Tab-separated table of C-alpha atoms in Angstrom:
chain	number	residue	atom	x	y	z
A	1	MET	CA	37.752	57.196	-38.437
A	2	THR	CA	34.669	55.399	-39.554
A	3	ILE	CA	32.460	53.032	-37.609
A	4	LEU	CA	29.908	51.194	-38.893
A	5	CYS	CA	26.792	49.905	-36.701
A	6	VAL	CA	25.056	47.199	-38.004
A	7	ARG	CA	21.852	45.389	-36.923
A	8	PHE	CA	20.803	42.332	-38.793
A	9	GLN	CA	17.328	41.431	-39.021
A	10	LEU	CA	17.602	38.070	-37.677
A	11	PRO	CA	14.617	35.915	-37.823
A	12	PRO	CA	13.180	34.677	-34.499
A	13	LYS	CA	15.070	32.008	-32.780
A	14	TYR	CA	18.031	31.920	-36.128
A	15	GLU	CA	20.620	33.911	-33.636
A	16	ALA	CA	22.906	31.204	-34.638
A	17	ALA	CA	23.578	32.774	-37.829
A	18	LEU	CA	25.286	35.801	-36.076
A	19	PRO	CA	28.574	34.531	-35.718
A	20	GLY	CA	28.979	34.053	-39.250
A	21	LEU	CA	27.355	37.482	-39.669
A	22	LEU	CA	30.387	38.486	-38.006
A	23	GLY	CA	32.782	36.823	-39.796
A	24	LEU	CA	31.431	38.224	-42.983
A	25	LEU	CA	32.448	41.994	-41.415
A	26	GLU	CA	35.796	40.542	-40.287
A	27	ASP	CA	36.200	39.918	-44.342
A	28	PHE	CA	36.646	43.620	-44.345
A	29	THR	CA	38.327	44.829	-41.042
A	30	PRO	CA	39.574	42.698	-38.228
A	31	VAL	CA	38.079	44.800	-35.579
A	32	VAL	CA	34.355	43.781	-34.764
A	33	GLN	CA	33.025	43.886	-31.734
A	34	ALA	CA	29.612	41.507	-31.594
A	35	LEU	CA	26.375	43.574	-30.345
A	36	PRO	CA	24.092	40.230	-29.049
A	37	PRO	CA	21.845	39.568	-30.281
A	38	ASP	CA	21.887	40.984	-33.917
A	39	GLY	CA	24.190	43.284	-34.214
A	40	ALA	CA	27.901	44.367	-34.221
A	41	LEU	CA	29.821	47.758	-34.552
A	42	ALA	CA	33.146	47.691	-37.055
A	43	ASP	CA	36.116	49.838	-37.608
A	44	LEU	CA	37.196	50.672	-40.929
A	45	ARG	CA	39.566	52.874	-40.605
A	46	GLY	CA	42.040	50.747	-43.008
A	47	ALA	CA	39.222	49.313	-44.870
A	48	GLU	CA	38.405	52.426	-46.496
A	49	ARG	CA	42.083	53.143	-47.622
A	50	TYR	CA	42.707	49.047	-48.410
A	51	PHE	CA	39.573	48.906	-50.461
A	52	GLY	CA	39.510	52.139	-51.750
A	53	ARG	CA	35.693	52.768	-51.200
A	54	GLY	CA	33.900	54.830	-48.480
A	55	ALA	CA	31.908	53.828	-45.625
A	56	GLU	CA	28.501	54.385	-47.432
A	57	GLU	CA	29.738	52.014	-50.567
A	58	LEU	CA	31.336	49.663	-48.005
A	59	ALA	CA	28.019	49.401	-45.827
A	60	ARG	CA	25.890	48.326	-49.019
A	61	LEU	CA	28.367	45.758	-50.107
A	62	ILE	CA	28.206	44.196	-46.445
A	63	ARG	CA	24.777	44.150	-46.911
A	64	VAL	CA	24.584	42.380	-50.276
A	65	ARG	CA	26.589	40.089	-48.730
A	66	ALA	CA	24.909	39.066	-45.912
A	67	LEU	CA	21.841	38.742	-48.095
A	68	ALA	CA	23.517	36.636	-50.713
A	69	LEU	CA	25.366	34.510	-48.384
A	70	TYR	CA	22.758	34.203	-45.286
A	71	GLY	CA	19.403	35.238	-46.856
A	72	ILE	CA	19.478	37.967	-44.142
A	73	ASP	CA	19.177	41.995	-44.544
A	74	CYS	CA	20.751	45.065	-42.289
A	75	ALA	CA	20.391	48.177	-41.284
A	76	ILE	CA	23.528	50.008	-40.973
A	77	GLY	CA	24.713	53.527	-39.992
A	78	ALA	CA	28.152	54.869	-39.919
A	79	GLY	CA	29.709	57.662	-37.776
A	80	PRO	CA	33.427	59.352	-36.764
A	81	GLY	CA	32.914	56.844	-33.867
A	82	PRO	CA	30.450	54.299	-31.975
A	83	LEU	CA	28.304	56.461	-30.427
A	84	LEU	CA	27.622	58.507	-33.550
A	85	ALA	CA	27.232	55.140	-35.104
A	86	ARG	CA	24.808	53.718	-32.910
A	87	MET	CA	22.625	57.421	-33.349
A	88	ALA	CA	22.882	57.010	-37.451
A	89	LEU	CA	21.268	53.694	-37.022
A	90	GLY	CA	18.552	54.770	-35.839
A	91	ARG	CA	17.548	56.378	-39.288
A	92	ALA	CA	18.989	54.049	-41.444
A	93	GLU	CA	16.794	51.259	-42.855
A	94	PRO	CA	17.934	48.075	-45.256
A	95	GLY	CA	19.088	49.538	-48.659
A	96	GLU	CA	19.594	53.037	-47.319
A	97	PRO	CA	22.432	53.239	-44.866
A	98	CYS	CA	22.833	56.478	-42.776
A	99	ALA	CA	26.061	57.506	-42.686
A	100	VAL	CA	27.213	61.160	-40.505
A	101	PRO	CA	30.384	62.808	-41.832
A	102	GLU	CA	32.650	64.045	-38.970
A	103	ASP	CA	32.176	67.867	-40.289
A	104	LEU	CA	28.227	67.308	-39.955
A	105	VAL	CA	28.174	65.885	-36.830
A	106	VAL	CA	27.219	68.880	-34.746
A	107	ASP	CA	24.023	69.234	-37.147
A	108	PHE	CA	23.120	66.100	-36.453
A	109	LEU	CA	22.897	66.062	-33.017
A	110	ALA	CA	21.542	69.467	-32.386
A	111	GLU	CA	17.963	68.849	-33.245
A	112	ARG	CA	17.549	65.135	-31.601
A	113	PRO	CA	15.596	64.614	-28.304
A	114	VAL	CA	17.986	64.353	-25.878
A	115	ALA	CA	16.722	61.139	-25.126
A	116	ALA	CA	17.593	59.667	-28.040
A	117	LEU	CA	21.763	59.942	-26.433
A	118	PRO	CA	22.521	55.974	-25.810
A	119	GLY	CA	23.299	56.223	-22.015
A	120	VAL	CA	20.638	58.816	-21.194
A	121	GLY	CA	18.112	57.470	-19.051
A	122	THR	CA	14.469	58.116	-18.361
A	123	ALA	CA	15.464	60.199	-15.340
A	124	THR	CA	18.054	62.357	-16.711
A	125	ALA	CA	16.282	63.141	-19.826
A	126	ARG	CA	13.167	64.498	-17.690
A	127	THR	CA	15.608	66.305	-15.422
A	128	LEU	CA	16.697	68.149	-18.333
A	129	CYS	CA	13.484	68.867	-19.931
A	130	GLU	CA	12.280	70.309	-17.057
A	131	TYR	CA	15.046	72.532	-17.554
A	132	GLY	CA	14.532	73.476	-21.068
A	133	LEU	CA	17.305	71.234	-22.607
A	134	ASP	CA	15.083	68.761	-24.225
A	135	THR	CA	17.616	68.721	-27.501
A	136	LEU	CA	21.207	67.846	-27.711
A	137	GLY	CA	21.794	70.904	-29.487
A	138	ARG	CA	20.395	73.063	-26.089
A	139	VAL	CA	22.525	70.664	-24.061
A	140	ALA	CA	25.845	71.275	-26.047
A	141	ALA	CA	24.829	75.359	-25.499
A	142	ALA	CA	23.986	75.146	-22.135
A	143	PRO	CA	27.409	75.787	-19.489
A	144	LEU	CA	29.363	72.311	-18.235
A	145	SER	CA	28.593	73.588	-14.254
A	146	THR	CA	24.903	74.256	-15.047
A	147	LEU	CA	24.638	70.391	-16.283
A	148	GLN	CA	26.866	69.011	-13.421
A	149	ARG	CA	24.721	70.340	-11.184
A	150	LEU	CA	21.530	68.842	-12.698
A	151	VAL	CA	22.776	65.225	-13.153
A	152	GLY	CA	25.980	65.424	-11.508
A	153	ALA	CA	29.644	66.170	-11.980
A	154	ARG	CA	30.872	62.825	-14.132
A	155	THR	CA	27.547	62.422	-16.065
A	156	GLY	CA	27.226	66.346	-16.854
A	157	ARG	CA	30.225	66.167	-18.542
A	158	GLU	CA	29.980	62.910	-20.153
A	159	LEU	CA	26.770	64.471	-21.043
A	160	HIS	CA	28.475	67.828	-22.620
A	161	GLU	CA	30.924	65.935	-24.431
A	162	LYS	CA	28.494	63.885	-26.127
A	163	ALA	CA	26.210	66.695	-26.945
A	164	ASN	CA	29.436	68.348	-28.353
A	165	GLY	CA	30.047	65.378	-31.041
A	166	VAL	CA	32.997	64.345	-28.713
A	167	ASP	CA	33.132	60.385	-29.378
A	168	ARG	CA	35.712	59.098	-26.800
A	169	GLY	CA	34.120	54.973	-27.289
A	170	ARG	CA	36.202	52.548	-29.049
A	171	VAL	CA	35.193	48.929	-31.031
A	172	VAL	CA	36.403	46.174	-28.626
A	173	PRO	CA	37.057	43.014	-30.717
A	174	ASN	CA	35.936	40.522	-29.052
A	175	ALA	CA	33.335	37.055	-29.698
A	176	VAL	CA	29.696	36.718	-29.251
A	177	SER	CA	29.268	36.420	-25.495
A	178	ARG	CA	28.169	33.195	-23.844
A	179	SER	CA	24.488	33.602	-23.302
A	180	LEU	CA	20.646	31.768	-23.484
A	181	ALA	CA	17.773	33.393	-25.071
A	182	ALA	CA	13.812	32.753	-24.894
A	183	GLU	CA	11.388	34.409	-27.113
A	184	HIS	CA	7.700	34.795	-27.084
A	185	PRO	CA	6.109	34.915	-30.804
A	186	PHE	CA	2.581	36.567	-30.857
A	187	PRO	CA	0.264	34.402	-33.100
A	188	HIS	CA	-0.959	38.202	-34.413
A	189	ASP	CA	0.423	41.823	-34.028
A	190	GLU	CA	-0.284	42.284	-29.824
A	191	LEU	CA	-1.556	45.496	-28.109
A	192	ASN	CA	-2.906	44.332	-25.168
A	193	PRO	CA	-0.318	45.424	-22.241
A	194	ASP	CA	-1.730	42.586	-19.984
A	195	ARG	CA	-0.792	40.061	-22.636
A	196	HIS	CA	3.281	41.435	-23.403
A	197	ARG	CA	3.282	41.102	-19.537
A	198	ARG	CA	2.126	37.693	-19.754
A	199	ALA	CA	4.568	36.710	-21.986
A	200	LEU	CA	7.096	38.379	-19.942
A	201	LEU	CA	6.657	36.409	-16.969
A	202	ALA	CA	6.314	32.385	-19.272
A	203	THR	CA	9.230	33.920	-21.161
A	204	ALA	CA	11.448	34.886	-17.559
A	205	GLU	CA	10.207	31.045	-16.082
A	206	GLU	CA	11.880	29.582	-19.324
A	207	LEU	CA	14.988	31.449	-19.067
A	208	GLY	CA	15.747	30.776	-15.467
A	209	SER	CA	14.498	27.208	-15.403
A	210	ARG	CA	16.805	26.829	-18.145
A	211	LEU	CA	19.707	28.427	-16.273
A	212	ARG	CA	19.086	26.538	-13.419
A	213	ALA	CA	19.313	23.173	-15.248
A	214	LEU	CA	22.659	24.047	-16.658
A	215	ASP	CA	23.524	25.249	-13.016
A	216	THR	CA	24.240	28.384	-14.267
A	217	VAL	CA	23.655	32.151	-13.508
A	218	CYS	CA	23.196	35.262	-14.987
A	219	ARG	CA	24.767	38.535	-14.790
A	220	THR	CA	22.692	40.752	-17.212
A	221	LEU	CA	19.159	40.360	-18.498
A	222	THR	CA	18.205	42.063	-22.130
A	223	LEU	CA	15.058	42.795	-23.199
A	224	THR	CA	14.304	42.683	-27.019
A	225	VAL	CA	10.779	43.851	-27.958
A	226	ARG	CA	9.996	43.613	-32.083
A	227	TYR	CA	7.241	45.601	-33.214
A	228	ALA	CA	5.100	44.774	-36.308
A	229	ASP	CA	7.183	46.782	-38.633
A	230	ARG	CA	10.469	44.592	-38.124
A	231	SER	CA	11.708	47.403	-36.120
A	232	SER	CA	12.570	46.529	-32.661
A	233	THR	CA	13.759	48.006	-28.979
A	234	THR	CA	16.404	46.812	-26.863
A	235	ARG	CA	17.029	47.189	-23.164
A	236	THR	CA	19.764	45.968	-20.673
A	237	ARG	CA	19.459	45.707	-17.341
A	238	THR	CA	22.349	44.351	-14.598
A	239	LEU	CA	20.939	42.280	-11.834
A	240	PRO	CA	22.041	43.268	-8.005
A	241	GLU	CA	23.181	39.968	-7.933
A	242	PRO	CA	23.983	37.114	-10.159
A	243	THR	CA	20.916	34.898	-10.467
A	244	ALA	CA	19.072	32.323	-11.857
A	245	HIS	CA	16.179	33.242	-9.804
A	246	SER	CA	12.778	33.397	-12.203
A	247	PRO	CA	10.768	35.580	-9.641
A	248	GLU	CA	14.045	38.278	-9.648
A	249	LEU	CA	14.122	37.885	-13.266
A	250	THR	CA	10.618	38.361	-14.064
A	251	ARG	CA	10.576	41.458	-11.561
A	252	THR	CA	13.562	42.832	-13.911
A	253	ALA	CA	12.101	42.044	-16.990
A	254	TYR	CA	9.017	44.002	-16.030
A	255	GLY	CA	10.870	46.665	-14.865
A	256	MET	CA	12.274	47.085	-18.399
A	257	TYR	CA	9.197	46.684	-19.596
A	258	ALA	CA	7.592	49.861	-18.114
A	259	ALA	CA	10.138	51.991	-18.857
A	260	LEU	CA	9.717	51.557	-22.406
A	261	GLY	CA	6.352	53.760	-21.534
A	262	LEU	CA	5.164	51.542	-24.660
A	263	GLN	CA	1.189	53.133	-25.556
A	264	ARG	CA	-0.733	50.884	-27.975
A	265	ALA	CA	2.457	49.167	-29.753
A	266	ARG	CA	1.708	46.410	-32.080
A	267	VAL	CA	3.957	43.672	-30.741
A	268	ARG	CA	5.251	40.887	-32.761
A	269	ALA	CA	7.581	39.230	-30.408
A	270	ILE	CA	9.137	39.545	-26.690
A	271	ALA	CA	12.347	38.094	-25.812
A	272	LEU	CA	14.622	37.822	-23.127
A	273	ARG	CA	18.567	37.132	-23.048
A	274	ALA	CA	20.648	36.247	-20.046
A	275	GLU	CA	23.746	37.375	-20.515
A	276	GLY	CA	27.463	37.062	-18.168
A	277	LEU	CA	27.101	33.989	-17.749
A	278	THR	CA	28.634	31.828	-15.062
A	279	PRO	CA	28.418	28.747	-12.969
A	280	ALA	CA	26.236	29.150	-10.144
A	281	GLU	CA	28.596	27.540	-7.197
A	282	GLU	CA	30.821	30.548	-8.024
A	283	ALA	CA	28.642	33.166	-7.499
A	284	ALA	CA	27.793	34.950	-4.226
A	285	HIS	CA	24.430	34.919	-2.682
A	286	GLN	CA	23.105	37.617	-0.548
A	287	LEU	CA	20.767	36.018	2.248
A	288	ALA	CA	17.371	37.845	2.165
A	289	PHE	CA	16.163	36.263	5.456
A	290	ASP	CA	12.906	36.239	3.504
A	291	PRO	CA	10.595	33.590	4.373
A	292	THR	CA	8.679	34.201	1.170
A	293	ASP	CA	11.767	34.501	-1.188
A	294	ASP	CA	12.798	30.772	0.519
A	295	LYS	CA	9.375	29.558	0.081
A	296	LEU	CA	9.708	30.335	-3.465
A	297	ARG	CA	12.927	28.338	-4.277
A	298	ARG	CA	11.776	25.361	-2.575
A	299	ILE	CA	8.783	25.457	-4.901
A	300	GLU	CA	11.137	26.230	-7.746
A	301	GLU	CA	13.157	23.118	-7.289
A	302	VAL	CA	10.160	20.930	-6.923
A	303	ALA	CA	8.959	22.645	-10.702
A	304	ASP	CA	12.415	22.355	-11.922
A	305	ARG	CA	12.106	18.392	-10.739
A	306	ALA	CA	8.537	18.167	-12.500
A	307	ARG	CA	9.769	19.503	-15.714
A	308	ALA	CA	12.738	17.428	-16.041
A	309	LYS	CA	10.348	14.315	-15.399
A	310	PHE	CA	7.157	15.444	-17.472
A	311	GLY	CA	8.779	18.069	-19.680
A	312	PRO	CA	8.786	22.064	-19.964
A	313	ARG	CA	4.757	22.248	-19.968
A	314	ALA	CA	4.482	20.577	-17.060
A	315	ILE	CA	4.117	23.494	-14.828
A	316	VAL	CA	2.113	26.175	-16.311
A	317	PRO	CA	3.912	29.888	-16.577
A	318	GLY	CA	3.046	31.879	-14.110
A	319	THR	CA	2.069	29.489	-11.036
A	320	LEU	CA	5.241	30.108	-9.234
A	321	ALA	CA	4.638	34.049	-8.932
A	322	ALA	CA	1.579	33.879	-7.626
């Protein structure tokens, strides 16, 4: 089985092209899973036999069609499973797909840092590195019982399997998930973390205002940081409860940004995406009994009315978080 992980290089605020690009992938295989805002997984299990071409040839053909039909380039990773395809994507460049054959999976993983494995967070990686398990090869060679004592029974078992190239994931066909996105591009490559945080604040407030205008709440928040070299980093976090409350969105965005540990990064743009949208009336809200939170929510209502009457710039970004 061969899986492709495709990341389209969508220009800012051009995510409307993603459904069409997914249709392009569906010309090769019906088993396509959207990975908003700019990616997808495609299962080529039958396509390789049908077209008589290998994964790398099909990847190059997909890139040519994306450029010809949409003017959008893409990077593609290929592997025997979704996990390996995602990791191969990290080494791929437009025009140079990275494919990991099934018989070379262990070699491909051996020298990769443990933090490169999807699903391994900062805390887990730090714990493993403290015990000398800083590469996936060393994790694969470690006894399962040792890993389970360090990171827990379930996590240890999953980590041991993945480090040994066992990929139990599969591609689940779906449509583009309903979501809202807001992006803050910088006029030039920005290195100042304070300006990054101000951009996060403004973007979170814009997103919260749009959610409240639609009377919806979101369950997850995704942060995408785009860099000067056109690469990007994406992190997703599930919120404690569905919300459209700007301060909560801002706190979550700050947490994801801090976890990236960026140092002197040349940032081109910062984007936030609210996903898992549901009507606000269907969402439960935990009472906080916090007068400060109640005050912020009342101020938020007033600010929303001001924006509706005088336009989106009626409220200076950051005033609600003061």
